[in-house]
Structure formats: structure tokens, C-alpha cells
DNA sequence: CGAGTGATTGACTTAGATCAATGACCGTGG
DNA sequence: CCACGGTCATTGATCTAAGTCAATCACTCG
């Protein structure tokens, strides 16, 4: 659900915009939460970095998506937000937003509903990560992300990004895609992947 | 946050209890949502099963925990709930609960807050699954689940259950624990694991 | 034009999955 | 009360898929 569908007017009035260059960080894990963001343009990823330096991509937010929803109820951000491309974001300050939501049960309900969606998406991510085989993992992703026609997946970002999102090395992803393509189940052109059989 | 801390009285009045034997299923993915559950005793796990028959454990709910929060906003359950032990659960019917929450913004806010917590926990799970090495994965788990003293982890359920939760085979987990124990970093006794150095 | 990055493919290594066997324990029913 | 079936815990042997290291080519951007 896009932010515009539930954001109370009062909170909108208090919003501030900001531009980010690719690679720039919007907030860091442990930083004090100042509010919830909406991505206006570009892509911003939420990641956690482990001690070995590997990034776990938790979410990729694009235009219309909210980020850091959970920060409304928490004093600190619990992951890093980094712009994957040049991007523009809008900050809805926590104080005003929380107040507005408390005034407006309908909006609060809609907000809860977006959180519930998030929960479902995250569970799907965990399901995906549970799939051991790279091939099946990729298929799972393709099946879930097929567009309206049930057979075309439009990639956001690079294949390298996708590899990180899937928890594979880029090499493994390249090989797996090449393999599936050889087997005839998909075709690739530019940033699109087309399934031979709709899901 | 335990259910009792935010559940509106009206919804409580409409609750119904149910007993489950170990292995019995409470609801299935795709089933019509009738409400939200609280676990009264025992443990109930939320899982998704892939086509290869592997279970991905999404969550394990124990006494006081809510289950299927997201179902309030969805017509169908999106995973299976299976009792891991004999268990008792309480059902808060969707209709009454939703109505009660809409009447009571404070409660709705508290409910949102539990959803936000869920989101954070799920993200931590994804972070965990991103750790490739079994050893580091186990360490990560231990660090996050150390009790108040910062060095004792009390296991809920069997090691096999834990293996599934961590996304490892039980054999790999046994081996990894044995290895870490040999290295002197942990000690095991009964259902408890003690870190040599607090986190 | 040169630097930087993505896409791709090859060769090699390894950690964890798989298959298998054993002993301990536990509740159940005769 | 005890034998038996079932599950957990554990360890061994083997295999394989994905990670790692490395090289190349195509692009794009300043």
C-alpha cells in the first residue's frame, strides 16, 4: 500500500524532502529515529551488515514505498538505509505522525495493515531463504514477482543487486540464470525475464 | 509484548479456547482467517512448506505470545500453524477484535507496536539466514538469545527444532555445537547452553 | 580515453547436505 | 512391570552445489 493512501494530512504538512546520491546513507543502525520515510524516486535499500562485512538486504524500497515503519515504535533504527541509486525521499516526523495516527483510528488501522503486509512479505523472504538450491530459489523469486501477465518479471536494479536480495553470490546467480535459460524455461532481454510457462 | 497487555476487554469476552495435541494443526495456509490466537501453554510453530516438503519455520510461539496477527487484515492464513507440543490456545474472533481495536485507538496503537516488533524480529531472522557459516549462525543465535545474565541460553524445544529454526540440518547443528563446545566457548547441560564469555 | 562497474565464464575448494548406523530415553499397552 | 516402537542425540562417510578466486569483455561516465 503506497504511503499516500494512508498518510494523514497533518503529517503530510510536516514532511520534509531530501535528496540522496547513490551510495549515500539515509540512516544508520542504532541512530535515533526521527520518523518514517517515503521514497519519492529511485531506490533505497535496507541492510544489516554482519561482522564479516556481508550485507543482508532486508528490503528494497522504490517510489511510493514507505521505509522504517517500525521506527515509529522504536527509539533507534534497527538497520542501515542506503540509496542504491540517486533518490529522493520524504521524511514524516515521528512526533507529528504518531499524534496524527492517534487522532485518526482509520489511518492507524491502515498503517497497521501496511505493517501486516510487511510481516507477510518478510515471511515470504524467510521462506525463500530456506530454499537451499539456487535454482529453486530463483524460480521461487520469479514465480512471486511475475507481473500482471504471470510470466514477465521486470528487474529493479542490477543482477548483482538481485543476487544480494536472494542471498546468492552474483556468480551463482549468473550461472543459475544461464542454466535455466539454456533449459528453455526463461528468456532474458534487457532488464526483463520472461517465463516460458505462466505461473 | 504479551497478548494480555493490549487485548481489549470486549475481544477477550468473545474468546474461545482450544486444545491441541502435539503435531496437530491449528490452521492451514490458504484457510479462511477467523481470528488471532494466543498461546496459553505449550508451543505452536508457524511454518511454510515448499514443494520439496521442507518446512521453513517462520515463528515459534510460546505462552503469552500471539499468533497470526497479520490475519486480521487478510482473508486467508498465509502459513501453517502446527502444535510442536501439546498446547492450549485462545482464539480472539476477528470481527469482534477488529471492532474493539477501532473503538480504542490506544489498543490499536499497542497492537501496531506488536506488529512493528514482529517486523524487527523477522528482519533479525533474515539477517541470521544470511550468515553462511553454521558456526557463525549458531553464535549469532546464542548471542541474541542469551538470558538476563548475558551468557545463558535456555532452549525451547529440542535441538532438532532449533536446527529447523536456524535453517540447518539437525546433523549440522549437532556437529557445530559439539565443535564450539570442544573449542571451549560454550558449555551444555540439559536444555541450557552457557557462553564462556557473556555477550 | 581511462577508470570503474556489471556481466559472464572457468577452475578449484569446501562446508554443509545426505545417507547411514547406534545408543539413550520415554511413554504405552499388554 | 517391562518389552517395544518411536523420537532425539550423536557420529561417521561421502557427495555436491555453491562459494571463492580469477580473468575477460562490454559499457558508461567524466
XYZ file of C-alpha atoms (C1' of nucleotides) in Angstrom:
458
model
C 0.000 0.000 0.000
C 1.537 3.299 -1.094
C 2.166 5.882 1.598
C -0.212 8.357 0.029
C -3.143 6.050 0.708
C -2.992 6.323 4.430
C -0.763 9.218 5.448
C -2.804 11.729 7.472
C -2.863 15.289 6.138
C -1.409 16.683 9.344
C 1.655 14.510 8.998
C 1.969 15.386 5.344
C 2.116 19.045 6.231
C 5.075 18.395 8.481
C 7.045 16.429 5.903
C 10.470 17.395 4.658
C 12.174 16.213 1.489
C 15.704 15.154 0.937
C 17.877 14.039 -1.943
C 20.360 11.221 -1.820
C 23.192 10.322 -4.122
C 23.741 6.677 -4.995
C 25.586 5.025 -2.163
C 24.704 7.701 0.351
C 23.226 6.554 3.624
C 19.951 7.885 4.943
C 20.231 6.498 8.429
C 22.326 4.003 10.296
C 21.527 1.194 12.637
C 21.485 2.466 16.180
C 20.751 6.029 15.090
C 17.961 7.930 16.798
C 14.676 7.564 14.940
C 13.293 10.818 13.650
C 10.471 9.470 11.574
C 9.262 7.405 8.706
C 10.401 7.871 5.121
C 8.653 7.649 1.820
C 10.704 7.033 -1.276
C 9.740 9.527 -3.973
C 12.133 8.412 -6.678
C 14.985 5.989 -7.038
C 15.659 3.008 -4.797
C 16.798 2.786 -1.223
C 17.792 -0.473 0.389
C 17.597 -1.522 3.988
C 20.510 -3.664 5.046
C 22.223 -5.152 8.023
C 25.913 -5.763 7.935
C 27.446 -8.652 9.829
C 30.937 -8.817 11.289
C 32.306 -10.397 8.150
C 31.221 -7.347 6.199
C 28.459 -9.115 4.305
C 25.326 -7.137 3.672
C 21.974 -8.759 4.267
C 19.434 -6.934 2.157
C 16.245 -6.701 4.180
C 14.180 -4.633 1.814
C 14.392 -2.533 -1.288
C 12.022 0.416 -1.319
C 11.012 2.118 -4.541
C 8.770 5.067 -5.419
C 5.660 5.169 -3.229
C 7.049 2.746 -0.664
C 7.445 3.542 2.981
C 10.625 2.798 4.871
C 11.333 2.379 8.545
C 7.706 1.912 9.512
C 8.728 0.103 12.635
C 10.814 3.061 13.733
C 7.657 4.788 14.914
C 7.634 2.468 17.894
C 11.319 2.281 18.453
C 13.922 4.769 19.594
C 16.621 3.532 17.253
C 16.763 2.421 13.666
C 17.496 -1.244 13.509
C 19.134 -1.363 10.123
C 21.045 0.814 7.661
C 19.305 2.612 4.817
C 21.455 3.189 1.777
C 20.497 4.710 -1.545
C 21.043 2.200 -4.351
C 20.517 4.877 -6.988
C 20.193 8.606 -6.817
C 16.990 9.011 -4.893
C 14.588 11.449 -3.289
C 12.863 10.721 -0.012
C 10.290 12.417 2.176
C 10.527 12.366 5.934
C 7.372 12.340 8.023
C 8.472 13.344 11.502
C 7.700 10.777 14.135
C 6.117 13.127 16.626
C 3.562 14.608 14.266
C 2.851 11.341 12.544
C 2.258 9.442 15.743
C -0.014 12.190 17.021
C -1.972 12.236 13.780
C -2.410 8.481 13.802
C -3.692 8.517 17.336
C -6.291 11.083 16.350
C -7.417 9.095 13.384
C -8.264 5.434 14.045
C -8.923 4.781 10.368
C -5.441 5.905 9.451
C -3.960 3.943 12.335
C -5.756 0.885 11.083
C -4.452 1.423 7.563
C -0.986 1.845 8.959
C -1.320 -1.400 10.902
C -2.399 -3.018 7.726
C 0.801 -1.954 5.974
C 2.754 -3.409 8.860
C 0.826 -6.641 8.479
C 1.721 -6.688 4.790
C 5.328 -6.179 5.695
C 5.153 -9.126 8.028
C 3.809 -11.303 5.261
C 6.470 -10.160 2.829
C 9.203 -10.791 5.320
C 7.886 -14.258 5.946
C 7.973 -14.892 2.258
C 11.590 -13.775 2.289
C 12.377 -16.255 5.010
C 10.611 -18.967 3.090
C 12.779 -18.058 0.122
C 15.961 -18.168 2.148
C 15.008 -21.579 3.344
C 15.248 -22.929 -0.162
C 18.668 -24.410 -0.432
C 19.037 -24.818 -4.150
C 19.952 -21.714 -6.116
C 17.825 -22.863 -8.987
C 14.711 -23.314 -6.899
C 15.387 -20.076 -5.091
C 15.496 -18.197 -8.356
C 12.364 -19.933 -9.605
C 10.582 -19.067 -6.382
C 11.547 -15.440 -6.836
C 10.431 -15.399 -10.453
C 7.102 -17.000 -9.649
C 6.384 -14.464 -6.921
C 7.434 -11.467 -8.930
C 5.810 -12.194 -12.235
C 3.849 -9.195 -13.450
C 0.210 -8.990 -14.390
C 0.619 -11.414 -17.296
C 2.000 -14.038 -14.945
C 5.142 -14.527 -16.949
C 7.210 -11.379 -17.085
C 9.494 -10.233 -14.297
C 10.826 -6.721 -14.539
C 14.089 -6.366 -12.674
C 14.597 -3.395 -10.455
C 18.291 -2.657 -10.335
C 21.150 -4.837 -11.454
C 21.553 -8.576 -11.345
C 24.151 -8.037 -8.675
C 21.527 -6.342 -6.546
C 19.169 -9.196 -7.157
C 21.839 -11.671 -6.135
C 22.221 -9.885 -2.813
C 18.477 -9.819 -2.342
C 18.302 -13.541 -2.977
C 21.246 -14.288 -0.741
C 23.378 -15.705 -3.524
C 26.732 -14.628 -4.870
C 26.423 -12.815 -8.176
C 28.392 -15.578 -9.876
C 25.953 -18.190 -8.655
C 23.040 -16.104 -9.876
C 24.571 -15.567 -13.328
C 25.241 -19.239 -13.686
C 21.826 -20.241 -12.465
C 20.036 -17.851 -14.779
C 22.159 -19.023 -17.704
C 21.345 -22.593 -16.813
C 17.609 -22.005 -16.571
C 17.741 -20.110 -19.829
C 19.569 -22.985 -21.511
C 16.910 -25.351 -20.253
C 14.398 -23.161 -22.061
C 12.273 -22.165 -19.076
C 13.060 -18.463 -19.263
C 14.143 -15.867 -21.780
C 16.059 -12.726 -20.924
C 16.057 -9.390 -22.632
C 17.434 -6.231 -21.050
C 16.007 -5.909 -17.569
C 13.244 -8.409 -18.171
C 12.919 -12.102 -17.619
C 10.094 -13.985 -19.252
C 8.874 -17.340 -18.027
C 8.031 -19.822 -20.748
C 5.065 -21.040 -18.748
C 3.000 -18.532 -16.784
C 2.837 -19.229 -13.085
C 4.566 -7.855 24.207
C 2.193 -10.453 25.687
C -1.339 -10.506 24.381
C -2.781 -9.637 27.772
C -1.114 -6.245 27.686
C -3.126 -4.919 24.812
C -6.127 -7.125 24.175
C -9.337 -5.113 24.618
C -11.809 -6.469 27.146
C -14.555 -6.757 24.549
C -12.443 -9.077 22.448
C -11.465 -11.055 25.499
C -15.086 -11.693 26.254
C -15.555 -13.243 22.824
C -12.574 -15.550 23.077
C -12.783 -19.305 22.796
C -10.213 -21.823 23.953
C -8.958 -24.911 22.261
C -6.572 -27.734 22.999
C -4.094 -29.186 20.558
C -2.167 -32.404 20.639
C 1.467 -32.363 19.540
C 1.599 -32.414 15.757
C -1.975 -31.268 15.352
C -2.554 -28.346 13.047
C -4.417 -25.245 14.131
C -4.850 -23.716 10.722
C -3.519 -24.175 7.246
C -2.161 -21.829 4.658
C -4.964 -20.647 2.435
C -7.603 -21.310 5.090
C -10.116 -18.616 5.882
C -8.974 -16.399 8.748
C -11.245 -16.490 11.769
C -9.107 -14.527 14.145
C -5.953 -14.173 16.114
C -4.635 -16.762 18.557
C -2.906 -16.534 21.853
C -0.835 -19.458 23.018
C -1.772 -20.324 26.592
C 0.539 -23.271 27.101
C 2.898 -25.340 25.029
C 4.453 -24.288 21.741
C 2.961 -23.767 18.325
C 5.076 -23.192 15.249
C 4.266 -21.296 12.111
C 5.690 -22.893 9.008
C 5.603 -22.822 5.283
C 6.225 -25.958 3.335
C 7.891 -25.839 -0.057
C 7.370 -28.277 -2.925
C 10.279 -30.409 -1.778
C 8.489 -30.972 1.515
C 10.910 -28.908 3.563
C 9.444 -26.879 6.366
C 10.552 -23.299 6.819
C 9.910 -22.354 10.426
C 8.691 -18.779 10.474
C 7.975 -18.434 14.135
C 7.599 -20.404 17.307
C 5.002 -19.054 19.688
C 5.048 -19.889 23.376
C 2.824 -18.998 26.347
C 1.625 -15.395 26.168
C 2.570 -14.974 22.522
C 0.133 -14.017 19.822
C -0.076 -15.851 16.539
C -1.435 -14.852 13.181
C -1.549 -11.156 13.962
C -1.418 -10.331 10.288
C -4.509 -12.413 9.669
C -6.659 -9.570 10.979
C -6.023 -7.775 7.719
C -6.067 -10.746 5.440
C -8.756 -13.151 4.338
C -6.504 -16.190 4.361
C -3.819 -17.515 6.615
C -0.518 -17.358 4.866
C 1.219 -20.155 6.680
C 0.522 -23.357 8.577
C 0.268 -23.450 12.358
C 1.249 -26.732 13.943
C 1.484 -27.622 17.613
C 5.028 -28.649 18.477
C 3.936 -29.918 21.877
C 0.564 -30.454 23.437
C -0.764 -26.951 23.654
C -3.699 -24.781 24.556
C -4.651 -21.728 22.536
C -7.226 -18.975 22.779
C -8.972 -17.618 19.722
C -9.984 -13.967 19.581
C -12.519 -13.748 16.764
C -11.525 -11.365 14.027
C -14.791 -9.497 13.819
C -15.024 -8.600 17.493
C -11.327 -7.888 17.817
C -11.197 -5.611 14.838
C -14.264 -3.730 16.060
C -12.779 -3.375 19.529
C -9.496 -2.073 18.176
C -11.225 0.503 16.049
C -13.044 1.771 19.116
C -9.908 2.026 21.122
C -7.001 3.889 19.491
C -4.711 3.133 22.411
C -5.220 -0.568 21.919
C -4.836 -0.227 18.172
C -1.583 1.558 18.727
C -0.359 -1.158 21.067
C -1.329 -3.734 18.506
C 0.590 -1.865 15.812
C 3.507 -1.824 18.121
C 3.447 -5.609 18.388
C 3.386 -5.795 14.606
C 6.385 -3.491 14.494
C 8.195 -5.777 16.914
C 7.359 -8.687 14.699
C 8.856 -6.870 11.754
C 12.067 -6.307 13.645
C 12.260 -9.914 14.733
C 11.666 -11.147 11.235
C 14.411 -8.911 9.952
C 16.722 -10.353 12.505
C 15.770 -13.780 11.234
C 16.677 -12.760 7.715
C 19.952 -11.365 8.914
C 20.583 -14.688 10.589
C 19.772 -16.641 7.469
C 22.206 -14.505 5.573
C 25.059 -15.837 7.626
C 26.542 -18.603 5.589
C 28.662 -20.401 8.140
C 26.853 -22.742 10.500
C 29.197 -21.814 13.275
C 28.602 -18.091 12.954
C 24.902 -18.683 12.569
C 24.777 -20.560 15.831
C 26.871 -17.931 17.565
C 24.578 -15.242 16.256
C 21.604 -17.110 17.656
C 23.264 -17.633 21.014
C 24.277 -14.001 21.302
C 20.751 -12.836 20.565
C 19.082 -15.282 22.893
C 21.277 -15.069 25.919
C 19.195 -14.529 29.022
C 19.448 -11.756 31.575
C 22.943 -12.769 32.623
C 24.158 -12.412 29.055
C 25.568 -15.887 28.941
C 22.864 -18.482 29.352
C 20.551 -19.596 26.578
C 17.570 -21.681 27.597
C 16.414 -23.870 24.752
C 12.735 -24.089 23.996
C 12.054 -27.451 22.472
C 14.537 -29.931 21.096
C 17.786 -29.385 19.264
C 16.059 -30.672 16.176
C 13.528 -27.873 16.474
C 16.320 -25.395 16.873
C 18.034 -26.747 13.786
C 14.893 -26.132 11.760
C 14.589 -22.648 13.203
C 18.164 -21.907 12.219
C 17.777 -23.401 8.777
C 20.355 -26.108 9.360
C 20.041 -29.864 9.273
C 19.989 -31.377 12.719
C 23.235 -33.183 11.956
C 24.965 -29.940 11.088
C 23.706 -28.354 14.289
C 24.861 -31.271 16.467
C 28.260 -31.143 14.883
C 28.558 -27.407 15.145
C 27.548 -27.351 18.790
C 29.962 -30.163 19.552
C 32.698 -28.246 17.784
C 32.032 -24.997 19.618
C 31.892 -26.901 22.880
C 35.241 -28.545 22.130
C 36.713 -25.139 21.446
C 35.623 -24.168 24.952
C 33.338 -21.288 24.040
C 30.178 -22.920 25.348
C 29.077 -25.498 27.860
C 25.925 -27.553 27.583
C 23.783 -29.018 30.304
C 20.266 -30.296 29.745
C 18.335 -27.703 27.818
C 20.794 -24.932 28.574
C 23.787 -23.573 26.763
C 26.204 -21.326 28.589
C 28.575 -18.983 26.827
C 32.053 -18.782 28.337
C 32.145 -15.065 27.687
C 28.982 -13.001 28.163
C 27.837 -11.143 25.077
C 40.452 7.860 -23.370
C 40.919 5.538 -18.965
C 38.731 4.170 -14.673
C 35.130 1.868 -12.586
C 31.435 -1.401 -12.564
C 28.446 -5.001 -14.274
C 28.035 -9.428 -16.724
C 29.966 -13.638 -17.669
C 32.595 -17.867 -17.576
C 36.371 -21.075 -15.887
C 38.870 -23.771 -12.194
C 39.107 -25.186 -7.583
C 37.754 -25.734 -2.693
C 34.864 -26.558 0.961
C 31.143 -26.514 4.104
C 27.097 -28.476 4.760
C 23.528 -31.803 2.960
C 22.613 -36.668 2.596
C 22.672 -41.325 3.782
C 23.504 -44.481 7.438
C 24.139 -46.614 11.891
C 23.928 -46.613 17.010
C 22.627 -45.729 21.766
C 19.613 -43.349 25.136
C 15.204 -42.283 26.588
C 10.192 -42.306 27.055
C 5.590 -43.272 27.033
C 2.202 -47.114 26.074
C -0.174 -51.089 26.058
C -0.403 -55.913 27.071
C 6.139 -54.014 35.139
C 8.550 -54.443 31.165
C 9.112 -55.007 26.188
C 8.566 -52.409 22.100
C 8.037 -48.691 18.844
C 9.150 -44.060 18.228
C 11.973 -39.971 18.537
C 16.113 -37.494 19.865
C 21.069 -37.097 20.020
C 25.214 -38.264 18.089
C 28.913 -39.573 14.944
C 30.896 -41.461 10.518
C 31.440 -41.437 5.329
C 30.543 -39.391 1.072
C 28.888 -36.124 -2.356
C 27.738 -31.944 -4.415
C 26.256 -27.413 -5.040
C 27.594 -23.027 -4.130
C 31.362 -20.071 -2.575
C 35.941 -18.173 -3.779
C 39.466 -16.617 -6.748
C 40.446 -15.127 -11.188
C 40.246 -13.469 -15.913
C 37.781 -11.236 -19.761
C 34.627 -8.227 -22.225
C 31.240 -4.644 -22.652
C 29.583 -0.155 -21.049
C 29.203 4.191 -19.192
C 30.714 8.379 -17.271
C 33.560 12.119 -16.511
